[in-house]
Amino acid sequence: MTYVIHGATGAQGAPLLARLKQSGNSAVAAVRNTAAVKGVPAVAVDNASVDSLAAAYEGAAGVFIHLPVVSEADRLQYARNIAQAITRAKPKRVVISTSGWVVDEPNSPLQSPPESAISTLIREVQQTGVSLAVVAPRLFFENLLLPVVIGPVKAEGILRYPLGADYSVSWVSHLDVAEAVERLLQDVSVTGVVGVGQLPAVTGEDLAQGFARYLGRPVSFDSLAPDAFGRMIAPLFGAGAAAGVVAGY
């Protein structure tokens, strides 16, 4: 039986697919454009098509899902389509990554509302009765390598990011998430939400000091407003996706 990996050419799916293949597991890349995947089996999926998704999930040992960085309206439709496809195909296991959206702090203002795409996805997949685990990272270290972030660090000695300077976050690497997801796909005894991240958590000031030590010169932290960060990343991801990121911050 095969594991179906969404976004297998992307930041979370690619390292997971590589881990599964290296450990001798059968895994297939579920991507929109199969020509973009080299050296591994691939299946074309369209998140806008329940039929397409259900066909990919049929007979699967497990499915790894994370919603793409697009507008929230599109993400919500994809979430519903994915849940319908799981209802129809009944794969043996599903692992969802929240991709940083908060789903495990119900008393926090950061908690994603019930009508959000990620909350809808988790709730509707739970209702299918398929074995489910949810990986809940917070922020990805790879975000710090975006040109609009790492560029000013190197050129100006300023780390600009939309966090309070003294707000602690358990950051995580995409490689860490891949390791956790691989284990969860295979260990169906673990269900519910599994937090993944660095302990102890670090602040923006801590991150700036880490860059300073690496670069051998001073780096300061500049706490950005989320809207300002959205304007910075819009040229990279598009206005709709940037608006969704802003809402998350």
CSV table of C-alpha atoms in Angstrom, one decimal:
chain,number,residue,atom,x,y,z
A,1,MET,CA,0.0,0.0,0.0
A,2,THR,CA,1.1,3.5,-0.8
A,3,TYR,CA,1.4,6.8,1.1
A,4,VAL,CA,-0.1,9.8,-0.8
A,5,ILE,CA,1.8,13.0,-0.2
A,6,HIS,CA,0.2,16.4,-1.0
A,7,GLY,CA,2.5,19.2,-2.1
A,8,ALA,CA,5.4,16.8,-2.7
A,9,THR,CA,7.3,19.4,-4.7
A,10,GLY,CA,6.9,22.0,-1.9
A,11,ALA,CA,8.5,22.8,1.4
A,12,GLN,CA,6.7,20.3,3.6
A,13,GLY,CA,5.8,17.6,1.2
A,14,ALA,CA,9.2,17.2,-0.5
A,15,PRO,CA,11.3,16.3,2.6
A,16,LEU,CA,8.6,13.9,3.7
A,17,LEU,CA,8.5,12.1,0.3
A,18,ALA,CA,12.3,11.8,0.4
A,19,ARG,CA,12.2,10.3,3.9
A,20,LEU,CA,9.6,7.8,3.0
A,21,LYS,CA,11.4,6.7,-0.2
A,22,GLN,CA,14.7,6.4,1.7
A,23,SER,CA,13.2,4.2,4.3
A,24,GLY,CA,11.8,1.9,1.6
A,25,ASN,CA,8.1,2.9,1.8
A,26,SER,CA,5.9,3.1,-1.2
A,27,ALA,CA,4.9,6.8,-1.7
A,28,VAL,CA,3.4,8.8,-4.4
A,29,ALA,CA,3.5,12.5,-5.0
A,30,ALA,CA,0.1,14.1,-5.3
A,31,VAL,CA,0.7,17.2,-7.3
A,32,ARG,CA,-1.1,19.3,-9.8
A,33,ASN,CA,1.6,19.0,-12.4
A,34,THR,CA,3.2,15.5,-12.5
A,35,ALA,CA,5.9,16.7,-14.9
A,36,ALA,CA,7.4,18.7,-12.0
A,37,VAL,CA,8.2,15.5,-10.1
A,38,LYS,CA,11.3,13.6,-11.2
A,39,GLY,CA,12.3,10.1,-10.1
A,40,VAL,CA,9.2,9.2,-8.0
A,41,PRO,CA,5.7,8.0,-8.9
A,42,ALA,CA,3.2,10.9,-9.1
A,43,VAL,CA,-0.5,11.3,-9.4
A,44,ALA,CA,-2.3,14.4,-10.7
A,45,VAL,CA,-4.7,15.9,-8.2
A,46,ASP,CA,-6.8,19.0,-8.4
A,47,ASN,CA,-7.9,20.3,-5.0
A,48,ALA,CA,-10.9,21.8,-6.7
A,49,SER,CA,-12.1,18.3,-7.8
A,50,VAL,CA,-13.5,15.8,-5.3
A,51,ASP,CA,-13.3,13.1,-7.9
A,52,SER,CA,-9.6,13.8,-8.6
A,53,LEU,CA,-8.8,13.6,-4.9
A,54,ALA,CA,-10.8,10.5,-4.2
A,55,ALA,CA,-9.2,8.6,-7.0
A,56,ALA,CA,-5.7,9.5,-5.6
A,57,TYR,CA,-6.7,8.4,-2.1
A,58,GLU,CA,-8.3,5.1,-3.1
A,59,GLY,CA,-6.5,2.2,-1.4
A,60,ALA,CA,-3.9,4.4,0.3
A,61,ALA,CA,-2.1,3.4,3.5
A,62,GLY,CA,-2.0,7.0,4.5
A,63,VAL,CA,-2.4,10.6,3.2
A,64,PHE,CA,-0.4,13.7,4.2
A,65,ILE,CA,-2.4,16.9,3.7
A,66,HIS,CA,-1.6,20.5,4.2
A,67,LEU,CA,-3.5,23.4,2.6
A,68,PRO,CA,-1.7,25.5,0.1
A,69,VAL,CA,-0.9,29.2,0.5
A,70,VAL,CA,-3.8,30.6,-1.4
A,71,SER,CA,-6.7,32.8,-0.6
A,72,GLU,CA,-8.8,31.7,2.5
A,73,ALA,CA,-11.9,31.2,0.3
A,74,ASP,CA,-10.0,28.8,-1.9
A,75,ARG,CA,-8.5,27.0,1.1
A,76,LEU,CA,-11.9,26.6,2.6
A,77,GLN,CA,-13.2,25.0,-0.6
A,78,TYR,CA,-10.2,22.7,-0.8
A,79,ALA,CA,-10.7,21.7,2.8
A,80,ARG,CA,-14.3,20.6,2.1
A,81,ASN,CA,-13.3,18.8,-1.1
A,82,ILE,CA,-10.5,16.9,0.6
A,83,ALA,CA,-12.8,15.8,3.5
A,84,GLN,CA,-15.4,14.6,1.0
A,85,ALA,CA,-12.8,12.7,-0.9
A,86,ILE,CA,-11.6,11.0,2.3
A,87,THR,CA,-15.2,10.1,3.1
A,88,ARG,CA,-15.5,8.4,-0.3
A,89,ALA,CA,-12.1,6.7,-0.5
A,90,LYS,CA,-11.5,5.8,3.2
A,91,PRO,CA,-7.7,5.7,3.3
A,92,LYS,CA,-6.3,3.9,6.3
A,93,ARG,CA,-4.6,7.0,7.9
A,94,VAL,CA,-4.6,10.7,7.4
A,95,VAL,CA,-2.0,13.2,8.8
A,96,ILE,CA,-2.7,16.9,8.5
A,97,SER,CA,-0.2,19.7,9.1
A,98,THR,CA,-1.7,23.0,10.3
A,99,SER,CA,1.3,24.8,8.6
A,100,GLY,CA,1.4,27.2,11.6
A,101,TRP,CA,-2.3,27.9,12.0
A,102,VAL,CA,-3.2,27.6,15.7
A,103,VAL,CA,-5.8,24.9,16.5
A,104,ASP,CA,-4.7,23.8,20.0
A,105,GLU,CA,-5.1,26.9,22.1
A,106,PRO,CA,-8.9,27.3,22.4
A,107,ASN,CA,-8.6,30.1,25.0
A,108,SER,CA,-6.1,32.1,23.0
A,109,PRO,CA,-6.9,35.0,20.5
A,110,LEU,CA,-4.5,33.1,18.1
A,111,GLN,CA,-6.9,30.1,17.9
A,112,SER,CA,-8.2,29.6,14.3
A,113,PRO,CA,-12.0,30.2,14.3
A,114,PRO,CA,-14.3,27.2,13.6
A,115,GLU,CA,-15.2,28.6,10.2
A,116,SER,CA,-11.6,28.8,9.1
A,117,ALA,CA,-10.2,26.5,6.4
A,118,ILE,CA,-7.9,24.6,8.7
A,119,SER,CA,-10.5,24.1,11.5
A,120,THR,CA,-13.0,23.0,8.8
A,121,LEU,CA,-10.5,20.5,7.4
A,122,ILE,CA,-9.7,18.9,10.7
A,123,ARG,CA,-13.3,18.8,11.9
A,124,GLU,CA,-14.7,17.3,8.7
A,125,VAL,CA,-11.9,14.7,8.4
A,126,GLN,CA,-12.5,13.7,12.0
A,127,GLN,CA,-16.2,13.2,11.1
A,128,THR,CA,-15.2,10.6,8.4
A,129,GLY,CA,-14.0,8.2,11.1
A,130,VAL,CA,-10.6,7.7,9.4
A,131,SER,CA,-7.6,7.5,11.7
A,132,LEU,CA,-6.3,11.0,12.1
A,133,ALA,CA,-3.4,12.8,13.6
A,134,VAL,CA,-2.7,16.6,13.3
A,135,VAL,CA,0.8,18.0,13.3
A,136,ALA,CA,0.8,21.5,14.8
A,137,PRO,CA,4.0,23.5,14.1
A,138,ARG,CA,4.0,27.2,14.8
A,139,LEU,CA,6.5,29.1,12.7
A,140,PHE,CA,9.0,27.7,10.2
A,141,PHE,CA,12.7,28.6,10.4
A,142,GLU,CA,12.7,28.6,6.6
A,143,ASN,CA,10.5,31.7,6.7
A,144,LEU,CA,13.6,33.6,7.9
A,145,LEU,CA,15.3,32.7,4.6
A,146,LEU,CA,12.7,34.5,2.5
A,147,PRO,CA,14.6,37.2,0.5
A,148,VAL,CA,12.5,40.0,2.1
A,149,VAL,CA,13.6,38.8,5.5
A,150,ILE,CA,17.2,37.5,5.1
A,151,GLY,CA,18.1,40.3,2.7
A,152,PRO,CA,17.9,43.2,5.2
A,153,VAL,CA,19.6,41.0,7.8
A,154,LYS,CA,22.7,40.8,5.6
A,155,ALA,CA,22.5,44.3,4.1
A,156,GLU,CA,21.3,46.4,7.0
A,157,GLY,CA,21.8,44.2,10.1
A,158,ILE,CA,18.0,44.3,10.8
A,159,LEU,CA,15.7,41.3,11.2
A,160,ARG,CA,12.2,42.5,10.3
A,161,TYR,CA,9.4,40.1,11.2
A,162,PRO,CA,5.8,40.4,12.3
A,163,LEU,CA,6.2,39.3,16.0
A,164,GLY,CA,6.5,41.3,19.2
A,165,ALA,CA,10.2,41.5,20.2
A,166,ASP,CA,9.6,39.7,23.5
A,167,TYR,CA,7.0,37.1,22.1
A,168,SER,CA,8.4,33.6,22.4
A,169,VAL,CA,7.7,31.1,19.6
A,170,SER,CA,8.6,27.4,19.3
A,171,TRP,CA,10.0,27.5,15.8
A,172,VAL,CA,10.5,24.4,13.7
A,173,SER,CA,12.1,23.2,10.5
A,174,HIS,CA,10.3,21.6,7.6
A,175,LEU,CA,12.7,18.7,8.1
A,176,ASP,CA,11.4,18.3,11.7
A,177,VAL,CA,7.8,18.2,10.5
A,178,ALA,CA,8.7,15.6,7.9
A,179,GLU,CA,10.2,13.4,10.6
A,180,ALA,CA,7.2,13.7,12.8
A,181,VAL,CA,4.7,13.1,9.9
A,182,GLU,CA,6.6,10.0,8.8
A,183,ARG,CA,6.3,8.5,12.2
A,184,LEU,CA,2.6,9.5,12.5
A,185,LEU,CA,1.7,8.0,9.2
A,186,GLN,CA,3.0,4.6,10.4
A,187,ASP,CA,2.0,4.7,14.1
A,188,VAL,CA,-1.8,4.8,14.0
A,189,SER,CA,-1.9,4.5,17.8
A,190,VAL,CA,-1.2,8.3,18.1
A,191,THR,CA,-4.2,10.5,17.2
A,192,GLY,CA,-5.3,14.0,17.9
A,193,VAL,CA,-3.0,17.1,17.8
A,194,VAL,CA,0.7,16.7,18.1
A,195,GLY,CA,2.7,19.9,18.7
A,196,VAL,CA,6.1,20.1,17.0
A,197,GLY,CA,8.6,22.8,17.8
A,198,GLN,CA,11.7,24.0,19.5
A,199,LEU,CA,11.9,24.1,23.3
A,200,PRO,CA,12.5,26.4,24.9
A,201,ALA,CA,10.7,28.9,22.7
A,202,VAL,CA,12.7,31.9,21.5
A,203,THR,CA,11.9,35.6,20.9
A,204,GLY,CA,12.6,37.9,18.0
A,205,GLU,CA,15.5,39.4,20.0
A,206,ASP,CA,16.9,35.9,20.4
A,207,LEU,CA,16.7,35.2,16.7
A,208,ALA,CA,18.5,38.5,16.0
A,209,GLN,CA,21.2,37.6,18.3
A,210,GLY,CA,21.5,34.2,16.6
A,211,PHE,CA,22.0,35.9,13.3
A,212,ALA,CA,24.5,38.3,14.9
A,213,ARG,CA,26.6,35.3,16.2
A,214,TYR,CA,26.5,33.6,12.8
A,215,LEU,CA,27.4,36.8,10.8
A,216,GLY,CA,29.9,38.1,13.3
A,217,ARG,CA,28.3,41.6,13.5
A,218,PRO,CA,25.4,43.3,15.2
A,219,VAL,CA,21.8,42.4,14.1
A,220,SER,CA,18.8,44.1,15.7
A,221,PHE,CA,15.2,43.0,15.7
A,222,ASP,CA,12.4,45.2,14.2
A,223,SER,CA,8.9,44.1,15.0
A,224,LEU,CA,6.7,44.6,11.9
A,225,ALA,CA,3.0,45.1,11.8
A,226,PRO,CA,1.4,42.1,10.0
A,227,ASP,CA,0.0,44.4,7.2
A,228,ALA,CA,3.6,45.7,6.5
A,229,PHE,CA,4.8,42.1,6.3
A,230,GLY,CA,1.9,41.3,3.9
A,231,ARG,CA,3.0,44.0,1.6
A,232,MET,CA,6.5,42.7,1.6
A,233,ILE,CA,5.5,39.1,0.7
A,234,ALA,CA,2.7,39.9,-1.8
A,235,PRO,CA,5.1,40.0,-4.8
A,236,LEU,CA,6.3,36.5,-3.8
A,237,PHE,CA,3.0,34.7,-3.1
A,238,GLY,CA,0.3,37.0,-4.6
A,239,ALA,CA,-2.1,39.3,-2.8
A,240,GLY,CA,-4.7,36.7,-1.9
A,241,ALA,CA,-2.1,34.4,-0.2
A,242,ALA,CA,-0.4,37.3,1.5
A,243,ALA,CA,-3.7,38.4,3.0
A,244,GLY,CA,-4.2,34.9,4.4
A,245,VAL,CA,-0.7,35.0,6.0
A,246,VAL,CA,-1.5,38.5,7.5
A,247,ALA,CA,-4.6,37.1,9.0
A,248,GLY,CA,-2.5,34.3,10.6
A,249,TYR,CA,-0.1,36.8,12.2
